[in-house]
Tab-separated table of C-alpha atoms and ligand atoms in Angstrom:
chain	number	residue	atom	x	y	z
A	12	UNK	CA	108.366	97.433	80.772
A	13	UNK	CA	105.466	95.685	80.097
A	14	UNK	CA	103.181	95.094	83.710
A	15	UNK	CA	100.746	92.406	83.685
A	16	UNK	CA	100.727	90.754	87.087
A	17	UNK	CA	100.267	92.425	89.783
A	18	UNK	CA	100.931	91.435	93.402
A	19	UNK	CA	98.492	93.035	96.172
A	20	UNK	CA	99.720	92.526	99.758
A	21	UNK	CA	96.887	92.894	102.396
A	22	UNK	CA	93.546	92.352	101.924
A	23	UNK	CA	91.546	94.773	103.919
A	24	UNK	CA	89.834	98.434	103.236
A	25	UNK	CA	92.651	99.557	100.216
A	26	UNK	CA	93.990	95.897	99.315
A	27	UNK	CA	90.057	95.148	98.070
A	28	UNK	CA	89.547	98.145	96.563
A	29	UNK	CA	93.461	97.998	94.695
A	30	UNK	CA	92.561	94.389	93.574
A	31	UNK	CA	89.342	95.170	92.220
A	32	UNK	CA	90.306	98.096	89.770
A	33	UNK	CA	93.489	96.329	88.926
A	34	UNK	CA	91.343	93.027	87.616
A	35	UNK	CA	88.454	95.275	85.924
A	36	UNK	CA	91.044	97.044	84.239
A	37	UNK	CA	92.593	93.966	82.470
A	38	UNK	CA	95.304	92.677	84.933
A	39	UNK	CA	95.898	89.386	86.866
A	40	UNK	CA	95.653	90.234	90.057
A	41	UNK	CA	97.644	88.038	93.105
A	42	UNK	CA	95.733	89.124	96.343
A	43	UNK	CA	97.690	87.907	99.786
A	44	UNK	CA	96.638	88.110	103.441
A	45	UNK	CA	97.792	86.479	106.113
A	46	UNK	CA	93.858	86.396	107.591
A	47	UNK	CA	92.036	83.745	105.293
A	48	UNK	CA	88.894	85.555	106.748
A	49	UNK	CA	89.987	89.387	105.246
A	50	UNK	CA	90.778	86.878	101.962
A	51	UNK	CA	87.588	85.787	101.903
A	52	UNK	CA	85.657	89.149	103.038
A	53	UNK	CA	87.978	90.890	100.274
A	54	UNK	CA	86.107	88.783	97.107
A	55	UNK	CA	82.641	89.492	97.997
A	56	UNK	CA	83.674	93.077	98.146
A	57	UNK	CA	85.179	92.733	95.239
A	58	UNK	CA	82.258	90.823	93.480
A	59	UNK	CA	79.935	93.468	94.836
A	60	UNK	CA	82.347	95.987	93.803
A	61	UNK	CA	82.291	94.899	89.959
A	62	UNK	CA	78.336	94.201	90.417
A	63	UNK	CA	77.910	98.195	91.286
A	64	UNK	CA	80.169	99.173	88.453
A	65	UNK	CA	78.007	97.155	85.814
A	66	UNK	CA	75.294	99.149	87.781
A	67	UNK	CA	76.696	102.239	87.115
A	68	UNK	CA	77.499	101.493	83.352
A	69	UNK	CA	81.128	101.782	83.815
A	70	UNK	CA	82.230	97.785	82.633
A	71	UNK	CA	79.806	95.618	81.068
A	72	UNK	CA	78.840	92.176	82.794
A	73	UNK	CA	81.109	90.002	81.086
A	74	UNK	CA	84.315	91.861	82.127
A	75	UNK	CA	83.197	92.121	85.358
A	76	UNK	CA	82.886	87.788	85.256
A	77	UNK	CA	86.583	88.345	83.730
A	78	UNK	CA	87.223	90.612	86.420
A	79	UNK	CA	86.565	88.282	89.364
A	80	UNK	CA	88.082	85.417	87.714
A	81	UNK	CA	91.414	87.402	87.276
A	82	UNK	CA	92.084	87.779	91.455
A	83	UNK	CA	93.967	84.615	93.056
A	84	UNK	CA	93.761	84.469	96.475
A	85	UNK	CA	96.589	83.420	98.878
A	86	UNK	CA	97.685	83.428	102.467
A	87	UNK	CA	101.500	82.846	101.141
A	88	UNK	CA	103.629	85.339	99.489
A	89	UNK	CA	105.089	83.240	97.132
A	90	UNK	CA	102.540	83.943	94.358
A	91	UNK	CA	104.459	87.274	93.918
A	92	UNK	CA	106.707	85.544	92.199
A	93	UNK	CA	105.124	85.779	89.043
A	94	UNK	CA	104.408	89.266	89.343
A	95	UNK	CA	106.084	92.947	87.542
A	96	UNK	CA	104.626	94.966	90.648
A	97	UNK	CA	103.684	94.199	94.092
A	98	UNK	CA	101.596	96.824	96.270
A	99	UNK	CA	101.904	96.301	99.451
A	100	UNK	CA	98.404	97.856	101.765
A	101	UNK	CA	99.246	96.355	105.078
A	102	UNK	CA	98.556	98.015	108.302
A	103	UNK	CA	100.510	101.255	108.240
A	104	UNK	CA	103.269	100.477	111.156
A	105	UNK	CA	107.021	100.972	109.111
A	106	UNK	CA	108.750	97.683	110.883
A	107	UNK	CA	105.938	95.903	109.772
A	108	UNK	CA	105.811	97.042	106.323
A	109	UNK	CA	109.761	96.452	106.045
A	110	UNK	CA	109.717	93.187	107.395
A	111	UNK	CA	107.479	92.365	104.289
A	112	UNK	CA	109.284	94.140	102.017
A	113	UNK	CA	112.250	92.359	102.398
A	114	UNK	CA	110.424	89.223	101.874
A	115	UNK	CA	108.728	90.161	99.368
A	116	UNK	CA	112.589	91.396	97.844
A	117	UNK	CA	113.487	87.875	97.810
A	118	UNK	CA	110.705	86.385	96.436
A	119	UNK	CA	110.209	88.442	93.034
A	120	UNK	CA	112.095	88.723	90.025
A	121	UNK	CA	114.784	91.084	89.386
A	122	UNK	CA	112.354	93.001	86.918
A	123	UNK	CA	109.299	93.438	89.808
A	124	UNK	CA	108.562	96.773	90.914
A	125	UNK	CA	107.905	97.094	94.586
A	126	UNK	CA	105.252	99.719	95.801
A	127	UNK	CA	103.846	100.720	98.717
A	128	UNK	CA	100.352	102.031	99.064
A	129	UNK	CA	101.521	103.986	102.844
A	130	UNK	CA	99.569	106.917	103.767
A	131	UNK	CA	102.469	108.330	105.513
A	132	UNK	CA	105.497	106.643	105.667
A	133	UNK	CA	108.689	107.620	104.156
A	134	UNK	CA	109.222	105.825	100.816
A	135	UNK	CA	113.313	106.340	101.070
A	136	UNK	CA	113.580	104.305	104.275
A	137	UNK	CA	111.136	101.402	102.791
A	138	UNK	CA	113.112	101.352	99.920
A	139	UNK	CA	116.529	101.461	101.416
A	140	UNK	CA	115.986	98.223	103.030
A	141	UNK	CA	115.072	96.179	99.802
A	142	UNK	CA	117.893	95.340	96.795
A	143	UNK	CA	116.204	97.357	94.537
A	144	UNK	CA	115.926	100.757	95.839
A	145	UNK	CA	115.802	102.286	92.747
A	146	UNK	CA	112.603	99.688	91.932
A	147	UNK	CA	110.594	101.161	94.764
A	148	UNK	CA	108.430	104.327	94.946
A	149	UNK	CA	104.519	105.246	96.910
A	150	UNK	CA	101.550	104.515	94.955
A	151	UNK	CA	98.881	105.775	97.240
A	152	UNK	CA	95.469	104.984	96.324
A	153	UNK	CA	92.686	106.916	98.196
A	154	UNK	CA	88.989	105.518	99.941
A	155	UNK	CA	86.935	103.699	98.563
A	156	UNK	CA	89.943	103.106	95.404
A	157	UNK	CA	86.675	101.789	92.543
A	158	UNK	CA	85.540	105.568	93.560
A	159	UNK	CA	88.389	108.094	93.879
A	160	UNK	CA	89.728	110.173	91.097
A	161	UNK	CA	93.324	110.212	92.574
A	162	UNK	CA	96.188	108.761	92.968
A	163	UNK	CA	99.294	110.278	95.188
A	164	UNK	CA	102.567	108.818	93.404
A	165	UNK	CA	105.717	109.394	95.896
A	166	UNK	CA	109.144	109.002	94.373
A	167	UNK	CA	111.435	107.905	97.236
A	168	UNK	CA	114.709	109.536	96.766
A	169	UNK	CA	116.273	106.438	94.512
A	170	UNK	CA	113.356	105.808	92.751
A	171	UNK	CA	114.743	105.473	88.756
A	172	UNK	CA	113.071	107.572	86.332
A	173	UNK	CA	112.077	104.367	84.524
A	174	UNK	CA	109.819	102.945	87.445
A	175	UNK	CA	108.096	106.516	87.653
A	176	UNK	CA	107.025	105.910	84.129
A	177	UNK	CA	106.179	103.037	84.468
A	178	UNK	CA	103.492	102.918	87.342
A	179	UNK	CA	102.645	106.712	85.888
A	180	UNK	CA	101.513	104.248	82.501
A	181	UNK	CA	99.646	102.072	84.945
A	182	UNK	CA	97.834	104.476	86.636
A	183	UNK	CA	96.665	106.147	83.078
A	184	UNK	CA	95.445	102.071	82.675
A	185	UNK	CA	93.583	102.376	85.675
A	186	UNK	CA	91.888	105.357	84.727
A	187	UNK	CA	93.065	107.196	87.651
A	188	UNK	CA	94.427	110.713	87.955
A	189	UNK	CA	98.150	110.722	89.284
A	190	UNK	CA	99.660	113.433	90.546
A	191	UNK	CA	103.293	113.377	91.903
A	192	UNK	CA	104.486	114.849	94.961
A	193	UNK	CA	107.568	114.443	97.167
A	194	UNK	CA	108.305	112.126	99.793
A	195	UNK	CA	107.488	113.866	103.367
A	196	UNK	CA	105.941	112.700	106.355
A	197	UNK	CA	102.033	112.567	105.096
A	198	UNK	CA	102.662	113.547	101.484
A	199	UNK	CA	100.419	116.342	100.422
A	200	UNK	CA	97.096	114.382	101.403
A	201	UNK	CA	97.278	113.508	104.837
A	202	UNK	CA	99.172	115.942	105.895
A	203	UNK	CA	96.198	118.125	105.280
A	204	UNK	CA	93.554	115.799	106.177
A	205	UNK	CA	94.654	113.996	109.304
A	206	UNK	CA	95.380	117.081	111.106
A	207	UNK	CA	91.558	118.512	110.529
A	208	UNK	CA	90.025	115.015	111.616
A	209	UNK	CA	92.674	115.058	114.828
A	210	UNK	CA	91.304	118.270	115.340
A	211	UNK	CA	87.313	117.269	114.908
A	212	UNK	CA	88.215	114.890	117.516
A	213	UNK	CA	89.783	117.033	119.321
A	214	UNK	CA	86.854	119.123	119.487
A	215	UNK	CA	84.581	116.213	120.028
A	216	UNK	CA	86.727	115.255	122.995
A	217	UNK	CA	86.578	119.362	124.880
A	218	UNK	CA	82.760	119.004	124.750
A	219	UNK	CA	82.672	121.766	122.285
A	220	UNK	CA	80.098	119.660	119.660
A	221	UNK	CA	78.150	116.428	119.417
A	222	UNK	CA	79.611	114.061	116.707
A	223	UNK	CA	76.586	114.681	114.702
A	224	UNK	CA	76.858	118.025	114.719
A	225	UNK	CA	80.922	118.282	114.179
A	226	UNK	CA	79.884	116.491	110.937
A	227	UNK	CA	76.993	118.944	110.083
A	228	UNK	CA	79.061	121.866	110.026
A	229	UNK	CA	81.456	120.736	108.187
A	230	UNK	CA	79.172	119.237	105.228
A	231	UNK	CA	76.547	122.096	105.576
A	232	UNK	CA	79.485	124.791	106.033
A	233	UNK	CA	82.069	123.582	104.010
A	234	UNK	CA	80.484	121.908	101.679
A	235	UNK	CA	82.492	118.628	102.429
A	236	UNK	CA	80.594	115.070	101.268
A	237	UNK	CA	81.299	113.765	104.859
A	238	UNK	CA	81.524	115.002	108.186
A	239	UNK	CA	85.645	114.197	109.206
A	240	UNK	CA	84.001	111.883	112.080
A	241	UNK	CA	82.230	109.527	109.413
A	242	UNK	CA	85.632	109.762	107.355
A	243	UNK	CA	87.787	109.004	110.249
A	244	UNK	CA	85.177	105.503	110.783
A	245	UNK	CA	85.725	104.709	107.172
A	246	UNK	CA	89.554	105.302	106.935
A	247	UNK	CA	89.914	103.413	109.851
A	248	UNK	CA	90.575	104.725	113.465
A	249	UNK	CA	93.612	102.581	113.402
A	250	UNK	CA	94.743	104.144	110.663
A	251	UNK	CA	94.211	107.560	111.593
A	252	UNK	CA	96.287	106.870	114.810
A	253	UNK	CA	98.849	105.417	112.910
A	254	UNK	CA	99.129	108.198	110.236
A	255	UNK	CA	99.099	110.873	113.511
A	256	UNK	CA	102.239	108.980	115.041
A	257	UNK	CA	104.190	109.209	111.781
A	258	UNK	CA	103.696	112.987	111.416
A	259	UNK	CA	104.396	114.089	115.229
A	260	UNK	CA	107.445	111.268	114.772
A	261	UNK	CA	108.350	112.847	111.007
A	262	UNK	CA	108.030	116.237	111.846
A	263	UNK	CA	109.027	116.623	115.488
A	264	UNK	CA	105.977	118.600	116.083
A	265	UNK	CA	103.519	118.262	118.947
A	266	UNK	CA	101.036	120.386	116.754
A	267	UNK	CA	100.367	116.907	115.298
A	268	UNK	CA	99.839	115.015	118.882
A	269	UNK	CA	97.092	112.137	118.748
A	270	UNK	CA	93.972	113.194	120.491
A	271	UNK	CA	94.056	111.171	123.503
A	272	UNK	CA	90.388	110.154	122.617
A	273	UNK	CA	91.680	108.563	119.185
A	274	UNK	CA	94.096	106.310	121.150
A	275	UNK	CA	91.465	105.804	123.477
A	276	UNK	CA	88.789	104.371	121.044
A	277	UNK	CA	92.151	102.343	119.697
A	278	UNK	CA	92.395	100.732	122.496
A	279	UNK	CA	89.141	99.681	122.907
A	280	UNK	CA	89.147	97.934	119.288
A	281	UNK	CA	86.627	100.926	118.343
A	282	UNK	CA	88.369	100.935	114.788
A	283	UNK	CA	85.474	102.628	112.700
A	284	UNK	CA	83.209	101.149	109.889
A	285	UNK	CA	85.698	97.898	109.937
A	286	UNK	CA	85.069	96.842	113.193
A	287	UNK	CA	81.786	98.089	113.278
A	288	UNK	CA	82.033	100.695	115.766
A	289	UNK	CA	83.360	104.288	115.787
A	290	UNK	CA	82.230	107.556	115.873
A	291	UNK	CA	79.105	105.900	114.916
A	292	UNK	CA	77.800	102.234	114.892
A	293	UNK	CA	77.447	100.017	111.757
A	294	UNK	CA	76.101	96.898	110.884
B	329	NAD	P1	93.158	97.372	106.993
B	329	NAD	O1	93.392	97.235	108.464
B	329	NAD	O2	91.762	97.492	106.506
B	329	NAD	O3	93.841	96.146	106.202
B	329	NAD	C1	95.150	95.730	106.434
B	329	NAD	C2	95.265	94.281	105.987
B	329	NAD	O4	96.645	93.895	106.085
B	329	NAD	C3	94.460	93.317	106.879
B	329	NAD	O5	93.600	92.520	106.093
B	329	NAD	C4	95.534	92.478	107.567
B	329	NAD	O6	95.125	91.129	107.800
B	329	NAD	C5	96.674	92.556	106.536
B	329	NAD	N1	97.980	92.279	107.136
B	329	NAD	C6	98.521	92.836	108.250
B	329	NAD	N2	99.740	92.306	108.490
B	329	NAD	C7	99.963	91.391	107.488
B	329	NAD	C8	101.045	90.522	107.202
B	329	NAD	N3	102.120	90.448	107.996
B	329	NAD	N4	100.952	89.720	106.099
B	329	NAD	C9	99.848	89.767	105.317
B	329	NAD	N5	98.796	90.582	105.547
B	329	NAD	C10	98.852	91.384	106.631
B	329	NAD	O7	94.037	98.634	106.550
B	329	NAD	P2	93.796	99.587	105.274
B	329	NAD	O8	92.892	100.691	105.670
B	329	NAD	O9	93.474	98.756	104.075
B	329	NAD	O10	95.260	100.242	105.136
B	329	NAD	C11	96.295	99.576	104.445
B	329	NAD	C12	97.341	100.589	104.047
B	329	NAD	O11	96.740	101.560	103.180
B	329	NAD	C13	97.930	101.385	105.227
B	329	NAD	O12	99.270	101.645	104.959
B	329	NAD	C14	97.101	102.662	105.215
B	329	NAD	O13	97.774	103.733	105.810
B	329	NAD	C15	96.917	102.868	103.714
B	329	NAD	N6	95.777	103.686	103.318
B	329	NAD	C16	94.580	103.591	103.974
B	329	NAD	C17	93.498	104.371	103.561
B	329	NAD	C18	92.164	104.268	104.240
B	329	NAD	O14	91.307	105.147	104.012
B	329	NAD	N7	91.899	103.242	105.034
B	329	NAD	C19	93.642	105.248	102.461
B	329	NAD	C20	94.862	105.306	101.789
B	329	NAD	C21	95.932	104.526	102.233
């Protein structure tokens, strides 16, 4: 099947980033928030996005004009209509998420691929509550998406050989590097990385380090780019809580419990780089 709109659901920290490499990579891209403000926020990203890329000698300046022109903004679904594939990169709560993808069912075309961009969630029980289970699988992008090698693809269990092909073809477009993995609580990725940022918090919250110097030994030690503090700010705290809850849910472990501090800093709004305060403050 040939894919050549493309629906993005949720405008914030992945939503951007999915609309901007879908666009500079030659697609029409139909960007939808509810929040005119993340809307609006999401196309100077974007348009500073494309500007660093021309920067960097990876698209020239004239596909990066093409680029911008190419994302449509709306706070309505209905623009999915026109689309072969909707990602969906809304807040990662699952009644949320199905809410909208039953929506979203009813909106598109029969042919429309549905995807979900879910750090965690299971892919089966999304897609069992659309019409078109076997349309449905994960694409998981990672942070910042214009940046990261990778993408996770998750085949829920009726995803149809066809629609793994397919969004396998469109990750090749995107110049990205899938790699396919089954659907369990966290995938492969976060079910390795939330754990070890829980547990820098963890750490943080017994007194044991500074934040500072969590993040030093783990860059100078490990040789990580970023302390797990800095990364936990720039996934989102939010998010990090979120992804926590689905693996002690998913896995009926309390080896995966939240740090209390993480739901503490929640509660305050202390969200990370997004809200402008985390582990550390930005502007
Ligand atoms: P975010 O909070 O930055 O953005 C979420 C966006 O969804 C917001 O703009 C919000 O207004 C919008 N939204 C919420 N409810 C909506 C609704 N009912 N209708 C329309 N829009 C709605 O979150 P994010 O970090 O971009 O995460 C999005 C998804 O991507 C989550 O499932 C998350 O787990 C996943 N993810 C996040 C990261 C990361 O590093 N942040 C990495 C990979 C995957």
């Amino acid at each position: 099947m040939t894919i050549k709109q493309v629906g993005v659901l949720g405008a914030g920290t992945m939503g951007s980033g999915i609309a901007q490499v879908f666009a500079q990579n030659g697609f029409q891209v139909q960007l939808v928030d509810n929040q005119p403000s993340h809307l609006q926020n999401a196309i100077v990203k974007i348009q500073a996005g494309l500007q660093k890329c021309v920067d960097k000698g990876v698209i020239s300046a004239e596909q990066a004009k093409t680029g911008l022109t190419s994302v449509h903004t709306s706070p309505q679904m209905d623009i999915f209509a026109q689309c072969d594939l909707v990602i969906e990169a809304v807040t990662e709560e699952e009644p949320t998420k199905i809410a909208l993808f039953q929506s979203i069912d009813r909106i598109c075309p029969d042919h429309t691929i549905l995807a979900s961009n879910t750090s965690a969630i299971s892919l089966t029980r999304m897609a069992a509550a659309t019409k078109r289970p076997d349309r449905f699988m994960g694409m998981h992008f990672m942070n910042p998406v214009p940046v990261m090698q990778l993408v996770e693809l998750i085949r829920a269990l009726q995803t149809s050989d066809e629609t793994f092909q397919a969004l396998q073809e469109i990750s090749l477009k995107l110049n990205k590097t899938a790699v396919t993995v089954k659907d369990n609580p966290g995938f492969v990725s976060n079910r390795i990385l939330m754990p070890m940022i829980n547990e820098a918090i963890y750490t943080l919250y017994e007194g044991v380090a500074t934040i500072e110097d969590i993040d030093a030994v783990m860059k100078l030690g490990m040789n990580h780019p970023m302390g797990p503090l800095k990364l936990a700010d720039m996934i989102g705290l939010d998010t990090c809580l979120f992804i926590m809850n689905v693996l002690q849910d998913g896995f009926k472990d309390s080896k995966y419990r939240p740090c209390p501090l993480l739901q503490q800093m929640v509660d305050a709004g202390y969200y990370g780089k997004k809200s402008g305060k985390g582990f550390y403050e930005y502007d």
